[in-house]
N, CA, C and O atoms as a Maestro MAE file, in Angstrom:
{
 s_m_m2io_version
 :::
 2.0.0
}

f_m_ct {
 s_m_title
 :::
 protein
 m_atom[284] {
  # First column is atom index #
  i_m_mmod_type
  r_m_x_coord
  r_m_y_coord
  r_m_z_coord
  i_m_residue_number
  s_m_chain_name
  s_m_pdb_residue_name
  s_m_pdb_atom_name
  i_m_atomic_number
  :::
  1 25 49.837 154.235 -77.937 1 A "UNK " " N  " 7
  2 3 50.433 154.227 -79.549 1 A "UNK " " CA " 6
  3 2 50.818 152.805 -80.006 1 A "UNK " " C  " 6
  4 15 51.490 152.085 -79.268 1 A "UNK " " O  " 8
  5 25 50.429 152.428 -81.129 2 A "UNK " " N  " 7
  6 3 50.483 151.308 -81.516 2 A "UNK " " CA " 6
  7 2 51.938 151.138 -82.176 2 A "UNK " " C  " 6
  8 15 52.241 151.953 -83.047 2 A "UNK " " O  " 8
  9 25 52.956 150.035 -81.788 3 A "UNK " " N  " 7
  10 3 54.191 150.037 -82.224 3 A "UNK " " CA " 6
  11 2 54.351 148.666 -83.253 3 A "UNK " " C  " 6
  12 15 54.354 147.656 -82.550 3 A "UNK " " O  " 8
  13 25 54.446 148.437 -84.280 4 A "UNK " " N  " 7
  14 3 54.509 147.184 -85.188 4 A "UNK " " CA " 6
  15 2 55.653 146.316 -84.456 4 A "UNK " " C  " 6
  16 15 56.532 146.853 -83.781 4 A "UNK " " O  " 8
  17 25 55.563 144.996 -84.643 5 A "UNK " " N  " 7
  18 3 56.714 144.133 -83.959 5 A "UNK " " CA " 6
  19 2 57.647 143.768 -85.167 5 A "UNK " " C  " 6
  20 15 58.719 143.196 -84.969 5 A "UNK " " O  " 8
  21 25 57.224 144.104 -86.403 6 A "UNK " " N  " 7
  22 3 58.087 143.939 -87.294 6 A "UNK " " CA " 6
  23 2 58.092 145.440 -88.274 6 A "UNK " " C  " 6
  24 15 57.256 146.339 -88.364 6 A "UNK " " O  " 8
  25 25 59.627 145.207 -89.030 7 A "UNK " " N  " 7
  26 3 59.812 146.316 -90.020 7 A "UNK " " CA " 6
  27 2 60.376 145.772 -91.288 7 A "UNK " " C  " 6
  28 15 61.209 144.871 -91.196 7 A "UNK " " O  " 8
  29 25 60.034 146.195 -92.413 8 A "UNK " " N  " 7
  30 3 60.601 145.985 -93.760 8 A "UNK " " CA " 6
  31 2 61.039 147.249 -94.313 8 A "UNK " " C  " 6
  32 15 60.332 148.256 -94.283 8 A "UNK " " O  " 8
  33 25 62.118 147.210 -94.784 9 A "UNK " " N  " 7
  34 3 63.026 148.467 -95.149 9 A "UNK " " CA " 6
  35 2 64.047 148.127 -96.554 9 A "UNK " " C  " 6
  36 15 64.659 147.080 -96.768 9 A "UNK " " O  " 8
  37 25 64.007 149.336 -97.389 10 A "UNK " " N  " 7
  38 3 64.996 149.109 -98.453 10 A "UNK " " CA " 6
  39 2 66.235 149.831 -98.324 10 A "UNK " " C  " 6
  40 15 66.149 150.712 -97.469 10 A "UNK " " O  " 8
  41 25 67.362 149.754 -98.888 11 A "UNK " " N  " 7
  42 3 68.403 150.795 -98.665 11 A "UNK " " CA " 6
  43 2 69.521 150.319 -100.022 11 A "UNK " " C  " 6
  44 15 69.465 149.262 -100.650 11 A "UNK " " O  " 8
  45 25 70.417 151.349 -100.203 12 A "UNK " " N  " 7
  46 3 71.221 150.965 -101.616 12 A "UNK " " CA " 6
  47 2 72.702 151.033 -100.808 12 A "UNK " " C  " 6
  48 15 73.109 151.913 -100.051 12 A "UNK " " O  " 8
  49 25 73.251 149.992 -101.170 13 A "UNK " " N  " 7
  50 3 74.827 149.791 -100.831 13 A "UNK " " CA " 6
  51 2 75.429 149.437 -101.799 13 A "UNK " " C  " 6
  52 15 74.775 149.234 -102.822 13 A "UNK " " O  " 8
  53 25 76.565 149.285 -101.810 14 A "UNK " " N  " 7
  54 3 77.678 148.869 -102.730 14 A "UNK " " CA " 6
  55 2 77.829 147.176 -102.640 14 A "UNK " " C  " 6
  56 15 78.180 146.520 -103.621 14 A "UNK " " O  " 8
  57 25 77.536 146.605 -101.415 15 A "UNK " " N  " 7
  58 3 77.455 145.372 -101.292 15 A "UNK " " CA " 6
  59 2 77.141 144.871 -99.879 15 A "UNK " " C  " 6
  60 15 77.268 145.613 -98.905 15 A "UNK " " O  " 8
  61 25 76.757 143.693 -99.790 16 A "UNK " " N  " 7
  62 3 76.078 142.999 -98.566 16 A "UNK " " CA " 6
  63 2 76.229 143.470 -97.338 16 A "UNK " " C  " 6
  64 15 75.393 143.976 -96.589 16 A "UNK " " O  " 8
  65 25 77.883 143.171 -97.120 17 A "UNK " " N  " 7
  66 3 78.277 143.504 -95.709 17 A "UNK " " CA " 6
  67 2 78.013 145.130 -95.525 17 A "UNK " " C  " 6
  68 15 77.739 145.493 -94.381 17 A "UNK " " O  " 8
  69 25 78.064 145.974 -96.396 18 A "UNK " " N  " 7
  70 3 77.588 147.774 -96.253 18 A "UNK " " CA " 6
  71 2 76.256 147.494 -95.739 18 A "UNK " " C  " 6
  72 15 75.865 147.807 -94.615 18 A "UNK " " O  " 8
  73 25 75.501 146.810 -96.738 19 A "UNK " " N  " 7
  74 3 74.011 146.619 -96.262 19 A "UNK " " CA " 6
  75 2 73.569 146.349 -95.025 19 A "UNK " " C  " 6
  76 15 72.743 147.003 -94.390 19 A "UNK " " O  " 8
  77 25 74.275 145.127 -94.608 20 A "UNK " " N  " 7
  78 3 73.932 144.933 -93.301 20 A "UNK " " CA " 6
  79 2 74.341 145.721 -92.153 20 A "UNK " " C  " 6
  80 15 73.619 145.828 -91.162 20 A "UNK " " O  " 8
  81 25 75.536 146.305 -92.262 21 A "UNK " " N  " 7
  82 3 75.978 147.128 -91.488 21 A "UNK " " CA " 6
  83 2 75.013 148.146 -91.156 21 A "UNK " " C  " 6
  84 15 74.557 148.250 -90.018 21 A "UNK " " O  " 8
  85 25 74.636 149.017 -92.259 22 A "UNK " " N  " 7
  86 3 73.626 150.007 -92.572 22 A "UNK " " CA " 6
  87 2 72.050 149.735 -91.543 22 A "UNK " " C  " 6
  88 15 71.508 150.478 -90.725 22 A "UNK " " O  " 8
  89 25 71.696 148.401 -92.017 23 A "UNK " " N  " 7
  90 3 70.699 147.816 -91.603 23 A "UNK " " CA " 6
  91 2 70.392 147.997 -90.036 23 A "UNK " " C  " 6
  92 15 69.505 148.549 -89.385 23 A "UNK " " O  " 8
  93 25 71.597 147.235 -89.737 24 A "UNK " " N  " 7
  94 3 71.644 147.076 -88.077 24 A "UNK " " CA " 6
  95 2 71.548 148.460 -87.343 24 A "UNK " " C  " 6
  96 15 70.920 148.627 -86.298 24 A "UNK " " O  " 8
  97 25 72.429 149.686 -88.192 25 A "UNK " " N  " 7
  98 3 72.261 151.023 -87.432 25 A "UNK " " CA " 6
  99 2 71.282 151.460 -87.612 25 A "UNK " " C  " 6
  100 15 70.951 152.428 -86.928 25 A "UNK " " O  " 8
  101 25 70.347 150.911 -88.663 26 A "UNK " " N  " 7
  102 3 68.715 151.907 -88.745 26 A "UNK " " CA " 6
  103 2 68.041 151.068 -87.821 26 A "UNK " " C  " 6
  104 15 67.090 151.624 -87.273 26 A "UNK " " O  " 8
  105 25 68.296 149.661 -87.422 27 A "UNK " " N  " 7
  106 3 67.249 148.907 -86.488 27 A "UNK " " CA " 6
  107 2 67.462 149.475 -85.255 27 A "UNK " " C  " 6
  108 15 66.522 149.540 -84.463 27 A "UNK " " O  " 8
  109 25 68.848 150.011 -84.892 28 A "UNK " " N  " 7
  110 3 69.389 150.226 -83.561 28 A "UNK " " CA " 6
  111 2 68.523 151.789 -83.229 28 A "UNK " " C  " 6
  112 15 68.101 152.059 -82.105 28 A "UNK " " O  " 8
  113 25 68.376 152.660 -84.360 29 A "UNK " " N  " 7
  114 3 67.468 154.056 -84.197 29 A "UNK " " CA " 6
  115 2 66.016 153.461 -83.783 29 A "UNK " " C  " 6
  116 15 65.314 153.707 -82.802 29 A "UNK " " O  " 8
  117 25 65.854 152.750 -84.682 30 A "UNK " " N  " 7
  118 3 63.999 152.314 -84.704 30 A "UNK " " CA " 6
  119 2 63.871 151.754 -82.998 30 A "UNK " " C  " 6
  120 15 62.932 151.984 -82.236 30 A "UNK " " O  " 8
  121 25 64.946 151.075 -82.746 31 A "UNK " " N  " 7
  122 3 64.387 150.202 -81.131 31 A "UNK " " CA " 6
  123 2 64.665 151.601 -80.179 31 A "UNK " " C  " 6
  124 15 63.824 151.858 -79.318 31 A "UNK " " O  " 8
  125 25 65.457 152.202 -80.287 32 A "UNK " " N  " 7
  126 3 65.790 153.571 -79.370 32 A "UNK " " CA " 6
  127 2 64.691 154.084 -79.288 32 A "UNK " " C  " 6
  128 15 64.036 154.094 -78.246 32 A "UNK " " O  " 8
  129 25 64.200 154.751 -80.728 33 A "UNK " " N  " 7
  130 3 63.117 155.470 -80.508 33 A "UNK " " CA " 6
  131 2 62.035 155.110 -80.197 33 A "UNK " " C  " 6
  132 15 61.243 155.995 -79.875 33 A "UNK " " O  " 8
  133 25 61.607 153.788 -80.172 34 A "UNK " " N  " 7
  134 3 60.381 153.189 -79.858 34 A "UNK " " CA " 6
  135 2 60.609 152.358 -78.741 34 A "UNK " " C  " 6
  136 15 59.874 151.382 -78.585 34 A "UNK " " O  " 8
  137 25 61.688 152.642 -77.790 35 A "UNK " " N  " 7
  138 3 61.789 151.873 -76.428 35 A "UNK " " CA " 6
  139 2 61.669 150.360 -76.745 35 A "UNK " " C  " 6
  140 15 60.828 149.675 -76.161 35 A "UNK " " O  " 8
  141 25 62.392 149.912 -77.540 36 A "UNK " " N  " 7
  142 3 62.308 148.432 -77.823 36 A "UNK " " CA " 6
  143 2 63.661 147.911 -77.105 36 A "UNK " " C  " 6
  144 15 64.641 148.523 -77.529 36 A "UNK " " O  " 8
  145 25 63.859 147.275 -76.466 37 A "UNK " " N  " 7
  146 3 65.270 146.308 -76.065 37 A "UNK " " CA " 6
  147 2 66.072 145.835 -76.992 37 A "UNK " " C  " 6
  148 15 67.239 145.571 -76.704 37 A "UNK " " O  " 8
  149 25 65.594 145.653 -78.223 38 A "UNK " " N  " 7
  150 3 66.342 145.114 -79.155 38 A "UNK " " CA " 6
  151 2 65.492 144.628 -80.382 38 A "UNK " " C  " 6
  152 15 64.311 144.917 -80.580 38 A "UNK " " O  " 8
  153 25 66.234 143.898 -81.114 39 A "UNK " " N  " 7
  154 3 65.603 143.255 -82.306 39 A "UNK " " CA " 6
  155 2 66.388 141.991 -82.952 39 A "UNK " " C  " 6
  156 15 67.577 141.805 -82.694 39 A "UNK " " O  " 8
  157 25 65.761 141.262 -83.678 40 A "UNK " " N  " 7
  158 3 66.436 140.104 -84.305 40 A "UNK " " CA " 6
  159 2 67.077 140.510 -85.422 40 A "UNK " " C  " 6
  160 15 66.552 141.359 -86.143 40 A "UNK " " O  " 8
  161 25 68.439 139.902 -85.759 41 A "UNK " " N  " 7
  162 3 68.872 140.221 -86.698 41 A "UNK " " CA " 6
  163 2 68.438 140.194 -87.995 41 A "UNK " " C  " 6
  164 15 68.005 139.131 -88.440 41 A "UNK " " O  " 8
  165 25 68.477 141.235 -88.725 42 A "UNK " " N  " 7
  166 3 67.724 141.518 -90.133 42 A "UNK " " CA " 6
  167 2 67.796 140.485 -91.018 42 A "UNK " " C  " 6
  168 15 68.882 139.906 -91.009 42 A "UNK " " O  " 8
  169 25 66.886 140.029 -91.864 43 A "UNK " " N  " 7
  170 3 66.753 138.897 -92.987 43 A "UNK " " CA " 6
  171 2 67.026 139.674 -94.331 43 A "UNK " " C  " 6
  172 15 66.424 140.713 -94.601 43 A "UNK " " O  " 8
  173 25 67.669 139.289 -94.892 44 A "UNK " " N  " 7
  174 3 67.768 139.706 -96.441 44 A "UNK " " CA " 6
  175 2 66.506 138.893 -97.137 44 A "UNK " " C  " 6
  176 15 66.290 137.685 -97.235 44 A "UNK " " O  " 8
  177 25 65.841 139.924 -97.530 45 A "UNK " " N  " 7
  178 3 64.601 139.318 -98.545 45 A "UNK " " CA " 6
  179 2 64.615 139.610 -100.169 45 A "UNK " " C  " 6
  180 15 63.965 138.925 -100.960 45 A "UNK " " O  " 8
  181 25 65.351 140.598 -100.513 46 A "UNK " " N  " 7
  182 3 65.638 140.754 -101.912 46 A "UNK " " CA " 6
  183 2 66.589 141.482 -102.022 46 A "UNK " " C  " 6
  184 15 66.756 142.346 -101.162 46 A "UNK " " O  " 8
  185 25 67.439 141.368 -103.033 47 A "UNK " " N  " 7
  186 3 68.789 141.917 -103.444 47 A "UNK " " CA " 6
  187 2 68.572 142.246 -105.012 47 A "UNK " " C  " 6
  188 15 68.474 141.297 -105.791 47 A "UNK " " O  " 8
  189 25 68.492 143.641 -105.512 48 A "UNK " " N  " 7
  190 3 68.317 143.862 -106.878 48 A "UNK " " CA " 6
  191 2 69.242 144.766 -107.375 48 A "UNK " " C  " 6
  192 15 69.919 145.407 -106.571 48 A "UNK " " O  " 8
  193 25 69.403 144.945 -108.744 49 A "UNK " " N  " 7
  194 3 70.215 145.921 -109.316 49 A "UNK " " CA " 6
  195 2 68.903 146.980 -109.816 49 A "UNK " " C  " 6
  196 15 67.950 146.327 -110.242 49 A "UNK " " O  " 8
  197 25 68.724 148.256 -109.835 50 A "UNK " " N  " 7
  198 3 67.791 149.137 -109.971 50 A "UNK " " CA " 6
  199 2 68.182 150.169 -110.761 50 A "UNK " " C  " 6
  200 15 69.313 150.594 -110.525 50 A "UNK " " O  " 8
  201 25 67.543 150.714 -111.666 51 A "UNK " " N  " 7
  202 3 67.964 152.126 -112.204 51 A "UNK " " CA " 6
  203 2 67.337 153.335 -111.436 51 A "UNK " " C  " 6
  204 15 66.154 153.583 -111.669 51 A "UNK " " O  " 8
  205 25 67.917 153.994 -110.675 52 A "UNK " " N  " 7
  206 3 67.538 155.086 -109.960 52 A "UNK " " CA " 6
  207 2 68.224 156.489 -110.189 52 A "UNK " " C  " 6
  208 15 69.440 156.640 -110.074 52 A "UNK " " O  " 8
  209 25 67.463 157.375 -110.479 53 A "UNK " " N  " 7
  210 3 67.818 158.728 -110.351 53 A "UNK " " CA " 6
  211 2 69.366 158.847 -111.535 53 A "UNK " " C  " 6
  212 15 70.404 159.481 -111.344 53 A "UNK " " O  " 8
  213 25 68.995 158.029 -112.659 54 A "UNK " " N  " 7
  214 3 69.846 158.353 -114.012 54 A "UNK " " CA " 6
  215 2 71.213 157.308 -113.671 54 A "UNK " " C  " 6
  216 15 72.220 157.510 -114.350 54 A "UNK " " O  " 8
  217 25 71.247 156.317 -112.738 55 A "UNK " " N  " 7
  218 3 72.094 155.225 -112.261 55 A "UNK " " CA " 6
  219 2 71.830 153.855 -111.756 55 A "UNK " " C  " 6
  220 15 70.893 153.672 -110.978 55 A "UNK " " O  " 8
  221 25 72.660 152.792 -112.180 56 A "UNK " " N  " 7
  222 3 72.453 151.608 -111.657 56 A "UNK " " CA " 6
  223 2 72.792 151.381 -110.254 56 A "UNK " " C  " 6
  224 15 73.989 151.515 -109.999 56 A "UNK " " O  " 8
  225 25 72.040 151.077 -109.306 57 A "UNK " " N  " 7
  226 3 72.362 151.002 -107.769 57 A "UNK " " CA " 6
  227 2 71.757 149.530 -107.513 57 A "UNK " " C  " 6
  228 15 70.825 148.882 -107.989 57 A "UNK " " O  " 8
  229 25 72.711 149.326 -106.557 58 A "UNK " " N  " 7
  230 3 72.606 147.715 -105.866 58 A "UNK " " CA " 6
  231 2 71.204 148.065 -104.734 58 A "UNK " " C  " 6
  232 15 71.279 149.069 -104.025 58 A "UNK " " O  " 8
  233 25 70.359 147.439 -104.682 59 A "UNK " " N  " 7
  234 3 69.593 147.815 -103.512 59 A "UNK " " CA " 6
  235 2 69.150 146.606 -103.074 59 A "UNK " " C  " 6
  236 15 68.939 145.672 -103.847 59 A "UNK " " O  " 8
  237 25 68.925 146.523 -101.394 60 A "UNK " " N  " 7
  238 3 68.729 145.509 -100.317 60 A "UNK " " CA " 6
  239 2 67.444 145.597 -99.702 60 A "UNK " " C  " 6
  240 15 67.026 146.729 -99.460 60 A "UNK " " O  " 8
  241 25 66.902 144.835 -99.473 61 A "UNK " " N  " 7
  242 3 65.407 144.998 -98.861 61 A "UNK " " CA " 6
  243 2 65.396 143.736 -97.578 61 A "UNK " " C  " 6
  244 15 65.416 142.525 -97.799 61 A "UNK " " O  " 8
  245 25 65.367 144.275 -96.469 62 A "UNK " " N  " 7
  246 3 65.535 143.500 -95.290 62 A "UNK " " CA " 6
  247 2 64.145 143.594 -94.444 62 A "UNK " " C  " 6
  248 15 63.368 144.541 -94.563 62 A "UNK " " O  " 8
  249 25 63.956 142.603 -93.664 63 A "UNK " " N  " 7
  250 3 62.598 142.335 -92.758 63 A "UNK " " CA " 6
  251 2 63.410 142.050 -91.409 63 A "UNK " " C  " 6
  252 15 64.367 141.276 -91.412 63 A "UNK " " O  " 8
  253 25 62.884 142.863 -89.993 64 A "UNK " " N  " 7
  254 3 63.408 142.414 -89.131 64 A "UNK " " CA " 6
  255 2 62.271 142.352 -88.014 64 A "UNK " " C  " 6
  256 15 61.244 143.001 -88.218 64 A "UNK " " O  " 8
  257 25 62.383 141.710 -87.007 65 A "UNK " " N  " 7
  258 3 61.408 141.589 -85.821 65 A "UNK " " CA " 6
  259 2 62.058 142.534 -84.546 65 A "UNK " " C  " 6
  260 15 63.155 142.417 -84.000 65 A "UNK " " O  " 8
  261 25 61.269 143.237 -84.360 66 A "UNK " " N  " 7
  262 3 61.597 144.339 -83.009 66 A "UNK " " CA " 6
  263 2 61.090 143.409 -81.691 66 A "UNK " " C  " 6
  264 15 60.019 142.828 -81.516 66 A "UNK " " O  " 8
  265 25 62.104 143.487 -80.968 67 A "UNK " " N  " 7
  266 3 61.558 142.832 -79.467 67 A "UNK " " CA " 6
  267 2 60.572 143.412 -78.910 67 A "UNK " " C  " 6
  268 15 60.474 144.621 -79.122 67 A "UNK " " O  " 8
  269 25 59.671 142.834 -78.143 68 A "UNK " " N  " 7
  270 3 58.564 143.672 -77.352 68 A "UNK " " CA " 6
  271 2 58.900 144.376 -76.371 68 A "UNK " " C  " 6
  272 15 59.697 143.919 -75.552 68 A "UNK " " O  " 8
  273 25 58.353 145.682 -76.230 69 A "UNK " " N  " 7
  274 3 58.645 146.412 -74.851 69 A "UNK " " CA " 6
  275 2 58.430 145.582 -73.905 69 A "UNK " " C  " 6
  276 15 57.616 144.663 -73.992 69 A "UNK " " O  " 8
  277 25 59.294 145.875 -72.685 70 A "UNK " " N  " 7
  278 3 58.969 145.031 -71.314 70 A "UNK " " CA " 6
  279 2 59.454 143.762 -71.638 70 A "UNK " " C  " 6
  280 15 58.930 142.833 -71.023 70 A "UNK " " O  " 8
  281 25 60.356 143.480 -72.479 71 A "UNK " " N  " 7
  282 3 60.307 141.885 -72.573 71 A "UNK " " CA " 6
  283 2 62.096 141.858 -71.792 71 A "UNK " " C  " 6
  284 15 62.666 140.786 -71.592 71 A "UNK " " O  " 8
  :::
 }
 m_bond[283] {
  # First column is bond index #
  i_m_from
  i_m_to
  i_m_order
  :::
  1 1 2 1
  2 2 3 1
  3 3 4 2
  4 3 5 1
  5 5 6 1
  6 6 7 1
  7 7 8 2
  8 7 9 1
  9 9 10 1
  10 10 11 1
  11 11 12 2
  12 11 13 1
  13 13 14 1
  14 14 15 1
  15 15 16 2
  16 15 17 1
  17 17 18 1
  18 18 19 1
  19 19 20 2
  20 19 21 1
  21 21 22 1
  22 22 23 1
  23 23 24 2
  24 23 25 1
  25 25 26 1
  26 26 27 1
  27 27 28 2
  28 27 29 1
  29 29 30 1
  30 30 31 1
  31 31 32 2
  32 31 33 1
  33 33 34 1
  34 34 35 1
  35 35 36 2
  36 35 37 1
  37 37 38 1
  38 38 39 1
  39 39 40 2
  40 39 41 1
  41 41 42 1
  42 42 43 1
  43 43 44 2
  44 43 45 1
  45 45 46 1
  46 46 47 1
  47 47 48 2
  48 47 49 1
  49 49 50 1
  50 50 51 1
  51 51 52 2
  52 51 53 1
  53 53 54 1
  54 54 55 1
  55 55 56 2
  56 55 57 1
  57 57 58 1
  58 58 59 1
  59 59 60 2
  60 59 61 1
  61 61 62 1
  62 62 63 1
  63 63 64 2
  64 63 65 1
  65 65 66 1
  66 66 67 1
  67 67 68 2
  68 67 69 1
  69 69 70 1
  70 70 71 1
  71 71 72 2
  72 71 73 1
  73 73 74 1
  74 74 75 1
  75 75 76 2
  76 75 77 1
  77 77 78 1
  78 78 79 1
  79 79 80 2
  80 79 81 1
  81 81 82 1
  82 82 83 1
  83 83 84 2
  84 83 85 1
  85 85 86 1
  86 86 87 1
  87 87 88 2
  88 87 89 1
  89 89 90 1
  90 90 91 1
  91 91 92 2
  92 91 93 1
  93 93 94 1
  94 94 95 1
  95 95 96 2
  96 95 97 1
  97 97 98 1
  98 98 99 1
  99 99 100 2
  100 99 101 1
  101 101 102 1
  102 102 103 1
  103 103 104 2
  104 103 105 1
  105 105 106 1
  106 106 107 1
  107 107 108 2
  108 107 109 1
  109 109 110 1
  110 110 111 1
  111 111 112 2
  112 111 113 1
  113 113 114 1
  114 114 115 1
  115 115 116 2
  116 115 117 1
  117 117 118 1
  118 118 119 1
  119 119 120 2
  120 119 121 1
  121 121 122 1
  122 122 123 1
  123 123 124 2
  124 123 125 1
  125 125 126 1
  126 126 127 1
  127 127 128 2
  128 127 129 1
  129 129 130 1
  130 130 131 1
  131 131 132 2
  132 131 133 1
  133 133 134 1
  134 134 135 1
  135 135 136 2
  136 135 137 1
  137 137 138 1
  138 138 139 1
  139 139 140 2
  140 139 141 1
  141 141 142 1
  142 142 143 1
  143 143 144 2
  144 143 145 1
  145 145 146 1
  146 146 147 1
  147 147 148 2
  148 147 149 1
  149 149 150 1
  150 150 151 1
  151 151 152 2
  152 151 153 1
  153 153 154 1
  154 154 155 1
  155 155 156 2
  156 155 157 1
  157 157 158 1
  158 158 159 1
  159 159 160 2
  160 159 161 1
  161 161 162 1
  162 162 163 1
  163 163 164 2
  164 163 165 1
  165 165 166 1
  166 166 167 1
  167 167 168 2
  168 167 169 1
  169 169 170 1
  170 170 171 1
  171 171 172 2
  172 171 173 1
  173 173 174 1
  174 174 175 1
  175 175 176 2
  176 175 177 1
  177 177 178 1
  178 178 179 1
  179 179 180 2
  180 179 181 1
  181 181 182 1
  182 182 183 1
  183 183 184 2
  184 183 185 1
  185 185 186 1
  186 186 187 1
  187 187 188 2
  188 187 189 1
  189 189 190 1
  190 190 191 1
  191 191 192 2
  192 191 193 1
  193 193 194 1
  194 194 195 1
  195 195 196 2
  196 195 197 1
  197 197 198 1
  198 198 199 1
  199 199 200 2
  200 199 201 1
  201 201 202 1
  202 202 203 1
  203 203 204 2
  204 203 205 1
  205 205 206 1
  206 206 207 1
  207 207 208 2
  208 207 209 1
  209 209 210 1
  210 210 211 1
  211 211 212 2
  212 211 213 1
  213 213 214 1
  214 214 215 1
  215 215 216 2
  216 215 217 1
  217 217 218 1
  218 218 219 1
  219 219 220 2
  220 219 221 1
  221 221 222 1
  222 222 223 1
  223 223 224 2
  224 223 225 1
  225 225 226 1
  226 226 227 1
  227 227 228 2
  228 227 229 1
  229 229 230 1
  230 230 231 1
  231 231 232 2
  232 231 233 1
  233 233 234 1
  234 234 235 1
  235 235 236 2
  236 235 237 1
  237 237 238 1
  238 238 239 1
  239 239 240 2
  240 239 241 1
  241 241 242 1
  242 242 243 1
  243 243 244 2
  244 243 245 1
  245 245 246 1
  246 246 247 1
  247 247 248 2
  248 247 249 1
  249 249 250 1
  250 250 251 1
  251 251 252 2
  252 251 253 1
  253 253 254 1
  254 254 255 1
  255 255 256 2
  256 255 257 1
  257 257 258 1
  258 258 259 1
  259 259 260 2
  260 259 261 1
  261 261 262 1
  262 262 263 1
  263 263 264 2
  264 263 265 1
  265 265 266 1
  266 266 267 1
  267 267 268 2
  268 267 269 1
  269 269 270 1
  270 270 271 1
  271 271 272 2
  272 271 273 1
  273 273 274 1
  274 274 275 1
  275 275 276 2
  276 275 277 1
  277 277 278 1
  278 278 279 1
  279 279 280 2
  280 279 281 1
  281 281 282 1
  282 282 283 1
  283 283 284 2
  :::
 }
}
């Protein structure tokens, strides 16, 4: 099975600190599920205010590199 070396994802949070904490927990799950030894600290690539489901929310998009299996 091919596993990509990087991932990009978006999430909703009230501030950057919460977004980073949530992103790290998300990456821990991905690394564990894919048997990866870890990941590079996520990079914030976009922060936006978006209208979703009838309310304005703050969204954060991150990119992160997964460490190769067997590294």
